[in-house]
Amino acid sequence: MSKNIKVGITHGDINGIGYEVILKMLGDPRIADLCTIVVYGSAKIASFYRKGMELPQVQLNRIDSASDAKDGAFNIINVVPEDTRIEPGVPAQYAGQAAFAALEAAVADLRSGKIDVLVTAPIDKHTIQSPTFTFPGHTEYLEASLGDGGGHGVENADGSGSNKALMILCTDTLRVALATAHMPIAEVPRALTKELVVEKLETFNTSLRRDFGVHAPRIAVLSLNPHAGENGLLGKEEEEIIAPAIAEATEKKILAFGPYPSDGFFGSGSYRKFDGILAMYHDQGLTPFKALAMDAGVNFTAGLPYVRTSPDHGTGYDIAGKGLASEDSLRAALYMALDVYRNRRREDDATRNPLRKQYHHKGKDSDVGDLSK
């Protein structure tokens, strides 16, 4: 059995910057002291990018199964044909197929326990589309494969969690979750319901406690409309959906506050006062996050019984193969995956066997339940 946490890394879009950032990160041999790496990809494609950009030599141990991964080494499993084309910077269907092959293999190993956590390099959401991949992105695919959508979810040790995926963009000090993620902006108002916002707040609250170790997290909730709707003048979603959702979450002992207009909230620095921020749609949360996080941002999929992280950038077609990509976000994603995995194990260990309360009745000791109830 591996003595280290076993991390699966998918190569993402093979015509993007995935291999560059993976190889640059693995250029630091100290990574092998932290975990066991299993890359799902192609040794041939890795060699192509290493030589083409004159990157330092990274020894990749070729294996047929993640079960054969060696500790203290960087391992790679070939999941694409040897004759797969490589055209840096070119969106192509074959590149999307190669990205899905790696993702499918890694997810299967994650479910079977052959790897402990998953880190995914960026995909092209258009070229990966096929009859077997019809999802807007990683998050939705993982929910279908690992959460409620695939029927493989399990409850947290404390009985909480619905196994519905929640996208959280995060650094060590800033965590932004999304009520709605990959959908056209015109569909957001129709998708927002009180039930959805409450569900996301519950998942976010559980993740902040279990995954990030934040006791009694404070969550800020952003408005949908400018100026939080101006008492209905600029929209009624705040009065009819978001505020009632915050009230219901508060009744469930979740420390949720708002709704706050996004511009003033970030512009004034109010985000520093909260442990998490729930945005109503993709760009509302990700635009300020990426402006503040720079290269330290990580995309974390919360709400699932497995740990998955990703860098917060895309395929980088414009700089693919030029040696210009930074590996900082991928490294941060790796570190966060390890931290979340350890946090979950500590939480599960602490709540697995609660002490039972006893009382003395007519000369006999009797159980009356456990202290967690």
mmCIF file of N, CA, C and O in Angstrom, residues 74-110:
data_model
loop_
_atom_site.group_PDB
_atom_site.id
_atom_site.type_symbol
_atom_site.label_atom_id
_atom_site.label_comp_id
_atom_site.label_asym_id
_atom_site.label_seq_id
_atom_site.Cartn_x
_atom_site.Cartn_y
_atom_site.Cartn_z
ATOM 1 N N PHE A 74 7.361 9.782 -10.065
ATOM 2 C CA PHE A 74 6.247 10.335 -10.823
ATOM 3 C C PHE A 74 5.833 9.290 -11.854
ATOM 4 O O PHE A 74 6.624 8.898 -12.706
ATOM 5 N N ASN A 75 4.602 8.848 -11.752
ATOM 6 C CA ASN A 75 4.112 7.754 -12.578
ATOM 7 C C ASN A 75 3.188 8.273 -13.677
ATOM 8 O O ASN A 75 2.533 9.301 -13.511
ATOM 9 N N ILE A 76 3.111 7.542 -14.782
ATOM 10 C CA ILE A 76 2.220 7.935 -15.869
ATOM 11 C C ILE A 76 1.562 6.702 -16.460
ATOM 12 O O ILE A 76 2.201 5.656 -16.630
ATOM 13 N N ILE A 77 0.268 6.811 -16.722
ATOM 14 C CA ILE A 77 -0.504 5.755 -17.380
ATOM 15 C C ILE A 77 -0.900 6.251 -18.759
ATOM 16 O O ILE A 77 -1.517 7.313 -18.896
ATOM 17 N N ASN A 78 -0.562 5.507 -19.797
ATOM 18 C CA ASN A 78 -0.946 5.892 -21.149
ATOM 19 C C ASN A 78 -2.421 5.583 -21.373
ATOM 20 O O ASN A 78 -2.857 4.438 -21.208
ATOM 21 N N VAL A 79 -3.180 6.609 -21.729
ATOM 22 C CA VAL A 79 -4.623 6.436 -21.936
ATOM 23 C C VAL A 79 -5.050 6.820 -23.343
ATOM 24 O O VAL A 79 -6.250 6.745 -23.663
ATOM 25 N N VAL A 80 -4.116 7.245 -24.192
ATOM 26 C CA VAL A 80 -4.440 7.627 -25.567
ATOM 27 C C VAL A 80 -3.533 6.864 -26.517
ATOM 28 O O VAL A 80 -2.437 6.439 -26.144
ATOM 29 N N PRO A 81 -3.956 6.684 -27.763
ATOM 30 C CA PRO A 81 -3.131 5.955 -28.737
ATOM 31 C C PRO A 81 -1.783 6.642 -28.977
ATOM 32 O O PRO A 81 -1.663 7.864 -28.875
ATOM 33 N N GLU A 82 -0.780 5.851 -29.303
ATOM 34 C CA GLU A 82 0.568 6.371 -29.531
ATOM 35 C C GLU A 82 0.613 7.347 -30.702
ATOM 36 O O GLU A 82 1.456 8.247 -30.737
ATOM 37 N N ASP A 83 -0.267 7.173 -31.685
ATOM 38 C CA ASP A 83 -0.231 8.018 -32.883
ATOM 39 C C ASP A 83 -1.117 9.258 -32.764
ATOM 40 O O ASP A 83 -1.419 9.920 -33.763
ATOM 41 N N THR A 84 -1.545 9.607 -31.535
ATOM 42 C CA THR A 84 -2.380 10.796 -31.342
ATOM 43 C C THR A 84 -1.636 12.050 -31.785
ATOM 44 O O THR A 84 -0.476 12.261 -31.422
ATOM 45 N N ARG A 85 -2.288 12.873 -32.593
ATOM 46 C CA ARG A 85 -1.660 14.106 -33.082
ATOM 47 C C ARG A 85 -1.487 15.123 -31.965
ATOM 48 O O ARG A 85 -2.214 15.105 -30.972
ATOM 49 N N ILE A 86 -0.528 16.034 -32.159
ATOM 50 C CA ILE A 86 -0.293 17.124 -31.214
ATOM 51 C C ILE A 86 -0.115 18.398 -32.021
ATOM 52 O O ILE A 86 0.790 18.495 -32.864
ATOM 53 N N GLU A 87 -0.976 19.383 -31.799
ATOM 54 C CA GLU A 87 -0.895 20.672 -32.487
ATOM 55 C C GLU A 87 -1.091 21.774 -31.443
ATOM 56 O O GLU A 87 -2.214 22.239 -31.221
ATOM 57 N N PRO A 88 -0.022 22.202 -30.801
ATOM 58 C CA PRO A 88 -0.161 23.197 -29.730
ATOM 59 C C PRO A 88 -0.939 24.433 -30.180
ATOM 60 O O PRO A 88 -0.679 24.996 -31.255
ATOM 61 N N GLY A 89 -1.918 24.821 -29.379
ATOM 62 C CA GLY A 89 -2.690 26.018 -29.655
ATOM 63 C C GLY A 89 -3.880 25.827 -30.560
ATOM 64 O O GLY A 89 -4.596 26.793 -30.852
ATOM 65 N N VAL A 90 -4.133 24.586 -31.011
ATOM 66 C CA VAL A 90 -5.203 24.334 -31.971
ATOM 67 C C VAL A 90 -6.344 23.573 -31.297
ATOM 68 O O VAL A 90 -6.161 22.429 -30.865
ATOM 69 N N PRO A 91 -7.532 24.177 -31.196
ATOM 70 C CA PRO A 91 -8.678 23.423 -30.675
ATOM 71 C C PRO A 91 -9.046 22.323 -31.667
ATOM 72 O O PRO A 91 -9.161 22.573 -32.864
ATOM 73 N N ALA A 92 -9.207 21.099 -31.180
ATOM 74 C CA ALA A 92 -9.497 19.988 -32.075
ATOM 75 C C ALA A 92 -10.283 18.917 -31.350
ATOM 76 O O ALA A 92 -10.092 18.688 -30.155
ATOM 77 N N GLN A 93 -11.149 18.247 -32.103
ATOM 78 C CA GLN A 93 -11.988 17.214 -31.493
ATOM 79 C C GLN A 93 -11.142 16.072 -30.946
ATOM 80 O O GLN A 93 -11.437 15.529 -29.883
ATOM 81 N N TYR A 94 -10.074 15.690 -31.646
ATOM 82 C CA TYR A 94 -9.247 14.595 -31.160
ATOM 83 C C TYR A 94 -8.583 14.956 -29.826
ATOM 84 O O TYR A 94 -8.371 14.083 -28.969
ATOM 85 N N ALA A 95 -8.277 16.240 -29.644
ATOM 86 C CA ALA A 95 -7.701 16.670 -28.372
ATOM 87 C C ALA A 95 -8.734 16.567 -27.250
ATOM 88 O O ALA A 95 -8.408 16.201 -26.112
ATOM 89 N N GLY A 96 -9.994 16.884 -27.587
ATOM 90 C CA GLY A 96 -11.066 16.721 -26.613
ATOM 91 C C GLY A 96 -11.279 15.265 -26.243
ATOM 92 O O GLY A 96 -11.520 14.932 -25.075
ATOM 93 N N GLN A 97 -11.165 14.379 -27.236
ATOM 94 C CA GLN A 97 -11.300 12.950 -26.970
ATOM 95 C C GLN A 97 -10.184 12.458 -26.048
ATOM 96 O O GLN A 97 -10.418 11.637 -25.151
ATOM 97 N N ALA A 98 -8.975 12.970 -26.268
ATOM 98 C CA ALA A 98 -7.853 12.582 -25.416
ATOM 99 C C ALA A 98 -8.050 13.087 -23.990
ATOM 100 O O ALA A 98 -7.712 12.403 -23.014
ATOM 101 N N ALA A 99 -8.618 14.287 -23.862
ATOM 102 C CA ALA A 99 -8.886 14.841 -22.531
ATOM 103 C C ALA A 99 -9.919 13.987 -21.805
ATOM 104 O O ALA A 99 -9.777 13.696 -20.600
ATOM 105 N N PHE A 100 -10.966 13.557 -22.528
ATOM 106 C CA PHE A 100 -12.000 12.746 -21.890
ATOM 107 C C PHE A 100 -11.483 11.363 -21.518
ATOM 108 O O PHE A 100 -11.846 10.805 -20.476
ATOM 109 N N ALA A 101 -10.616 10.796 -22.355
ATOM 110 C CA ALA A 101 -10.058 9.476 -22.046
ATOM 111 C C ALA A 101 -9.306 9.500 -20.715
ATOM 112 O O ALA A 101 -9.428 8.578 -19.901
ATOM 113 N N ALA A 102 -8.551 10.571 -20.496
ATOM 114 C CA ALA A 102 -7.814 10.697 -19.240
ATOM 115 C C ALA A 102 -8.764 10.896 -18.070
ATOM 116 O O ALA A 102 -8.600 10.288 -16.999
ATOM 117 N N LEU A 103 -9.764 11.746 -18.263
ATOM 118 C CA LEU A 103 -10.720 12.030 -17.190
ATOM 119 C C LEU A 103 -11.518 10.777 -16.821
ATOM 120 O O LEU A 103 -11.697 10.471 -15.634
ATOM 121 N N GLU A 104 -11.980 10.050 -17.809
ATOM 122 C CA GLU A 104 -12.771 8.849 -17.554
ATOM 123 C C GLU A 104 -11.964 7.803 -16.801
ATOM 124 O O GLU A 104 -12.457 7.183 -15.844
ATOM 125 N N ALA A 105 -10.710 7.615 -17.196
ATOM 126 C CA ALA A 105 -9.860 6.627 -16.527
ATOM 127 C C ALA A 105 -9.562 7.032 -15.091
ATOM 128 O O ALA A 105 -9.588 6.197 -14.178
ATOM 129 N N ALA A 106 -9.294 8.308 -14.885
ATOM 130 C CA ALA A 106 -8.961 8.782 -13.538
ATOM 131 C C ALA A 106 -10.164 8.692 -12.606
ATOM 132 O O ALA A 106 -10.030 8.305 -11.432
ATOM 133 N N VAL A 107 -11.342 9.048 -13.104
ATOM 134 C CA VAL A 107 -12.551 8.990 -12.275
ATOM 135 C C VAL A 107 -12.863 7.541 -11.898
ATOM 136 O O VAL A 107 -13.265 7.262 -10.757
ATOM 137 N N ALA A 108 -12.678 6.621 -12.823
ATOM 138 C CA ALA A 108 -12.892 5.202 -12.507
ATOM 139 C C ALA A 108 -11.953 4.750 -11.394
ATOM 140 O O ALA A 108 -12.363 4.029 -10.472
ATOM 141 N N ASP A 109 -10.698 5.181 -11.452
ATOM 142 C CA ASP A 109 -9.734 4.805 -10.412
ATOM 143 C C ASP A 109 -10.041 5.501 -9.093
ATOM 144 O O ASP A 109 -9.800 4.940 -8.016
ATOM 145 N N LEU A 110 -10.562 6.726 -9.156
ATOM 146 C CA LEU A 110 -10.934 7.432 -7.932
ATOM 147 C C LEU A 110 -12.071 6.693 -7.234
ATOM 148 O O LEU A 110 -12.055 6.484 -6.012
#
